[in-house]
Amino acid sequence: GAVVSQHPSWVICKSGTSVKIECRSLDFQATTMFWYRQFPKQSLMLMATSNEGSKATYEQGVEKDKFLINHASLTLSTLTVTSAHPEDSSFYICSASPPAAYEQYFGPGTRLTVT
Amino acid sequence: RKEVEQDPGPFNVPEGATVAFNCTYSNSASQSFFWYRQDCRKEPKLLMSVYSSGNEDGRFTAQLNRASQYISLLIRDSKLSDSATYLCVVNFGDNTGKLIFGQGTTLQVKP
């Protein structure tokens, strides 16, 4: 299967700071990547669709000014959580689909803890 | 009504047992269907795609009933390593590539 990496795997930050998470497709090019958030004992919730070379598309209820997404190349998308608060603590996971595929492959996730 | 519904379980079964998970989805426009496996504190991993004709991969068999909007996963000869949460996933039914996840069914295989 296709390989997606994510960095960092975990991060602890103080309230009010910003955190950047990187998502890379290692063996394929991805014009579209997806960002999810997962709280304990809940399923994945799609936050936004990251589109290479254009603006991200955010799901209802997700603040685009708080969760900044940049998809500057065909293998890299970044999610920046700005002015993080404790309620932003969660498991953030990205995914991508190889060309012509419908299934998504996930990065290993980033566990964010805001103190 | 949730868009993808699964029984959260947990299903506790002995090694060697056969266990079946079911899932229903609400969007009749969905065209792509998957089962993913998620281990505790890890990312989901694709287990198998699901096709109308049904498909099998070793001990795993998936079935799709479009008329009833129902998907199933059968695991035969359960192993301890099958213990995980199994996520039923369908696409949005448009060309965005977006997926909708069920809440998952937890399986615990015991010796």
Short mmCIF file of C-alpha atoms in Angstrom, two decimals:
data_model
loop_
_atom_site.label_atom_id
_atom_site.label_comp_id
_atom_site.label_asym_id
_atom_site.label_seq_id
_atom_site.Cartn_x
_atom_site.Cartn_y
_atom_site.Cartn_z
CA GLY A 1 0.00 0.00 0.00
CA ALA A 2 0.88 3.66 -0.25
CA VAL A 3 2.91 5.27 2.52
CA VAL A 4 2.01 8.48 4.30
CA SER A 5 4.21 9.98 6.99
CA GLN A 6 3.35 12.54 9.60
CA HIS A 7 5.51 14.66 11.86
CA PRO A 8 5.71 15.12 14.77
CA SER A 9 4.16 12.00 16.25
CA TRP A 10 3.41 13.80 19.47
CA VAL A 11 3.71 17.33 20.78
CA ILE A 12 3.04 19.11 24.03
CA CYS A 13 2.60 22.86 23.88
CA LYS A 14 1.42 25.66 26.08
CA SER A 15 -1.91 27.36 25.66
CA GLY A 16 -1.73 30.23 23.19
CA THR A 17 1.11 28.86 21.10
CA SER A 18 0.89 27.49 17.56
CA VAL A 19 1.77 24.01 16.40
CA LYS A 20 2.55 22.87 12.87
CA ILE A 21 1.96 19.29 11.75
CA GLU A 22 3.38 17.94 8.49
CA CYS A 23 1.87 15.25 6.32
CA ARG A 24 3.84 13.70 3.46
CA SER A 25 3.00 11.15 0.81
CA LEU A 26 6.25 9.23 0.43
CA ASP A 27 5.75 7.11 -2.68
CA PHE A 28 3.03 8.87 -4.63
CA GLN A 29 1.84 12.34 -5.49
CA ALA A 30 -1.33 13.57 -3.85
CA THR A 31 -3.26 16.52 -5.19
CA THR A 32 -5.65 16.07 -2.30
CA MET A 33 -4.99 15.24 1.32
CA PHE A 34 -7.39 15.08 4.23
CA TRP A 35 -7.07 16.14 7.84
CA TYR A 36 -8.99 14.40 10.60
CA ARG A 37 -9.29 14.76 14.33
CA GLN A 38 -10.12 11.96 16.73
CA PHE A 39 -11.09 12.36 20.36
CA PRO A 40 -10.86 9.41 22.77
CA LYS A 41 -13.42 6.68 22.15
CA GLN A 42 -14.81 8.56 19.16
CA SER A 43 -14.47 8.02 15.45
CA LEU A 44 -12.48 10.11 13.03
CA MET A 45 -14.02 13.44 12.14
CA LEU A 46 -13.01 15.07 8.89
CA MET A 47 -11.75 18.59 9.47
CA ALA A 48 -10.76 19.72 6.00
CA THR A 49 -9.68 18.75 2.52
CA SER A 50 -6.28 20.05 1.52
CA ASN A 51 -5.92 20.86 -2.16
CA GLU A 52 -2.52 21.32 -3.78
CA GLY A 53 -2.10 24.84 -5.08
CA SER A 54 -5.45 26.13 -3.84
CA LYS A 55 -7.36 26.84 -0.67
CA ALA A 56 -8.41 24.09 1.66
CA THR A 57 -12.05 23.17 2.04
CA TYR A 58 -13.21 23.08 5.64
CA GLU A 59 -16.03 21.03 7.11
CA GLN A 60 -18.86 22.74 8.87
CA GLY A 61 -17.91 23.88 12.34
CA VAL A 62 -14.15 23.88 11.73
CA GLU A 63 -12.58 27.30 12.05
CA LYS A 64 -10.37 27.95 9.07
CA ASP A 65 -8.52 30.77 10.81
CA LYS A 66 -7.64 28.49 13.69
CA PHE A 67 -6.63 25.46 11.65
CA LEU A 68 -4.45 26.76 8.84
CA ILE A 69 -3.79 24.33 6.02
CA ASN A 70 -1.15 24.71 3.35
CA HIS A 71 -0.62 22.24 0.52
CA ALA A 72 2.36 23.70 -1.27
CA SER A 73 3.53 20.61 -3.13
CA LEU A 74 2.17 17.32 -4.40
CA THR A 75 3.70 15.46 -1.47
CA LEU A 76 3.31 17.81 1.48
CA SER A 77 0.41 19.31 3.39
CA THR A 78 0.72 21.13 6.69
CA LEU A 79 -1.83 21.82 9.40
CA THR A 80 -1.11 24.65 11.84
CA VAL A 81 -3.16 24.83 15.00
CA THR A 82 -3.01 28.50 15.93
CA SER A 83 -3.41 29.85 19.45
CA ALA A 84 -3.93 26.35 20.77
CA HIS A 85 -6.15 25.75 23.76
CA PRO A 86 -6.56 22.67 25.94
CA GLU A 87 -9.76 21.73 24.09
CA ASP A 88 -7.65 21.39 20.92
CA SER A 89 -5.86 18.45 22.52
CA SER A 90 -6.59 15.52 20.27
CA PHE A 91 -5.21 12.97 17.82
CA TYR A 92 -4.72 14.61 14.43
CA ILE A 93 -4.40 12.30 11.44
CA CYS A 94 -3.84 13.04 7.78
CA SER A 95 -4.60 10.83 4.81
CA ALA A 96 -4.12 10.76 1.07
CA SER A 97 -5.20 8.67 -1.89
CA PRO A 98 -2.85 7.57 -4.65
CA PRO A 99 -3.89 8.64 -8.16
CA ALA A 100 -7.03 6.84 -9.40
CA ALA A 101 -7.59 5.17 -6.02
CA TYR A 102 -10.66 5.59 -3.83
CA GLU A 103 -9.19 4.29 -0.60
CA GLN A 104 -7.22 6.57 1.69
CA TYR A 105 -3.97 5.81 3.41
CA PHE A 106 -3.31 7.37 6.75
CA GLY A 107 -0.30 8.90 8.38
CA PRO A 108 0.61 7.61 11.85
CA GLY A 109 -1.07 10.59 13.50
CA THR A 110 0.04 13.39 15.79
CA ARG A 111 -1.03 13.41 19.40
CA LEU A 112 -1.36 17.03 20.52
CA THR A 113 -1.58 17.97 24.18
CA VAL A 114 -2.12 21.60 25.06
CA THR A 115 -1.38 22.50 28.66
CA ARG B 1 -29.54 9.46 12.27
CA LYS B 2 -25.82 8.75 11.95
CA GLU B 3 -24.53 8.48 8.41
CA VAL B 4 -22.65 5.26 9.10
CA GLU B 5 -23.87 3.12 11.97
CA GLN B 6 -22.08 0.28 13.66
CA ASP B 7 -22.61 -1.65 16.85
CA PRO B 8 -19.74 -0.42 19.04
CA GLY B 9 -19.51 -3.73 20.89
CA PRO B 10 -17.27 -4.82 22.45
CA PHE B 11 -17.38 -8.27 20.94
CA ASN B 12 -15.51 -10.67 23.18
CA VAL B 13 -14.81 -13.96 21.44
CA PRO B 14 -12.48 -16.91 22.03
CA GLU B 15 -9.63 -17.71 19.70
CA GLY B 16 -10.80 -19.65 16.68
CA ALA B 17 -14.30 -18.22 16.74
CA THR B 18 -16.09 -16.74 13.75
CA VAL B 19 -17.38 -13.23 14.29
CA ALA B 20 -19.46 -10.95 12.07
CA PHE B 21 -19.76 -7.18 12.11
CA ASN B 22 -22.51 -5.22 10.41
CA CYS B 23 -22.79 -1.64 9.28
CA THR B 24 -25.51 0.47 7.67
CA TYR B 25 -25.09 3.70 5.78
CA SER B 26 -27.61 6.40 4.97
CA ASN B 27 -26.28 7.96 1.76
CA SER B 28 -27.60 6.03 -1.21
CA ALA B 29 -25.17 7.92 -3.46
CA SER B 30 -22.13 6.33 -1.78
CA GLN B 31 -20.12 4.26 -4.22
CA SER B 32 -17.01 3.19 -2.36
CA PHE B 33 -16.96 1.07 0.76
CA PHE B 34 -14.18 -0.06 3.02
CA TRP B 35 -13.30 -1.77 6.25
CA TYR B 36 -10.41 -0.27 8.17
CA ARG B 37 -8.76 -1.62 11.28
CA GLN B 38 -7.60 0.71 14.05
CA ASP B 39 -5.45 -0.39 16.94
CA CYS B 40 -5.44 1.57 20.17
CA ARG B 41 -3.78 4.98 19.75
CA LYS B 42 -2.80 4.21 16.16
CA GLU B 43 -3.96 5.32 12.75
CA PRO B 44 -6.57 3.38 10.76
CA LYS B 45 -5.17 0.85 8.32
CA LEU B 46 -7.06 -0.36 5.28
CA LEU B 47 -8.26 -3.90 5.79
CA MET B 48 -10.19 -4.34 2.58
CA SER B 49 -12.39 -2.63 0.06
CA VAL B 50 -15.93 -3.94 -0.26
CA TYR B 51 -17.52 -4.80 -3.58
CA SER B 52 -21.08 -5.66 -4.54
CA SER B 53 -20.03 -9.14 -5.54
CA GLY B 54 -18.48 -9.73 -2.14
CA ASN B 55 -14.80 -10.28 -1.62
CA GLU B 56 -12.56 -12.43 0.48
CA ASP B 57 -9.03 -11.98 1.75
CA GLY B 58 -7.81 -14.95 3.72
CA ARG B 59 -9.91 -15.22 6.87
CA PHE B 60 -11.79 -12.02 6.10
CA THR B 61 -14.92 -11.77 3.95
CA ALA B 62 -16.77 -8.57 3.17
CA GLN B 63 -20.23 -8.23 1.69
CA LEU B 64 -22.19 -5.26 0.38
CA ASN B 65 -25.94 -5.04 -0.06
CA ARG B 66 -26.68 -1.81 -1.89
CA ALA B 67 -30.46 -2.25 -1.76
CA SER B 68 -30.40 -2.44 2.03
CA GLN B 69 -27.40 -0.10 2.35
CA TYR B 70 -25.72 -2.68 4.50
CA ILE B 71 -22.10 -3.82 4.74
CA SER B 72 -20.72 -6.78 6.64
CA LEU B 73 -17.36 -8.17 7.67
CA LEU B 74 -16.85 -11.80 8.63
CA ILE B 75 -13.71 -12.94 10.41
CA ARG B 76 -13.09 -16.67 10.57
CA ASP B 77 -10.72 -18.49 12.92
CA SER B 78 -10.13 -15.40 15.04
CA LYS B 79 -6.59 -14.76 16.25
CA LEU B 80 -5.47 -12.82 19.29
CA SER B 81 -3.91 -10.35 16.87
CA ASP B 82 -7.33 -9.58 15.39
CA SER B 83 -8.19 -7.66 18.55
CA ALA B 84 -8.78 -4.08 17.37
CA THR B 85 -11.51 -1.64 16.40
CA TYR B 86 -13.01 -2.20 12.97
CA LEU B 87 -14.23 0.87 11.15
CA CYS B 88 -16.89 0.79 8.47
CA VAL B 89 -16.17 3.54 5.94
CA VAL B 90 -18.10 4.87 2.96
CA ASN B 91 -17.46 7.72 0.60
CA PHE B 92 -19.55 10.87 0.38
CA GLY B 93 -21.01 9.84 -2.94
CA ASP B 94 -19.56 12.83 -4.75
CA ASN B 95 -16.22 13.39 -6.46
CA THR B 96 -14.50 14.97 -3.48
CA GLY B 97 -12.89 11.76 -2.29
CA LYS B 98 -14.16 12.41 1.24
CA LEU B 99 -14.93 9.47 3.50
CA ILE B 100 -17.40 8.99 6.33
CA PHE B 101 -16.37 6.80 9.24
CA GLY B 102 -18.53 4.72 11.49
CA GLN B 103 -17.74 4.83 15.17
CA GLY B 104 -16.14 1.43 14.98
CA THR B 105 -16.78 -2.00 16.45
CA THR B 106 -14.36 -3.22 19.07
CA LEU B 107 -13.25 -6.84 18.93
CA GLN B 108 -11.43 -8.56 21.75
CA VAL B 109 -10.20 -12.06 21.02
CA LYS B 110 -9.34 -14.01 24.14
CA PRO B 111 -7.16 -17.11 24.55
#
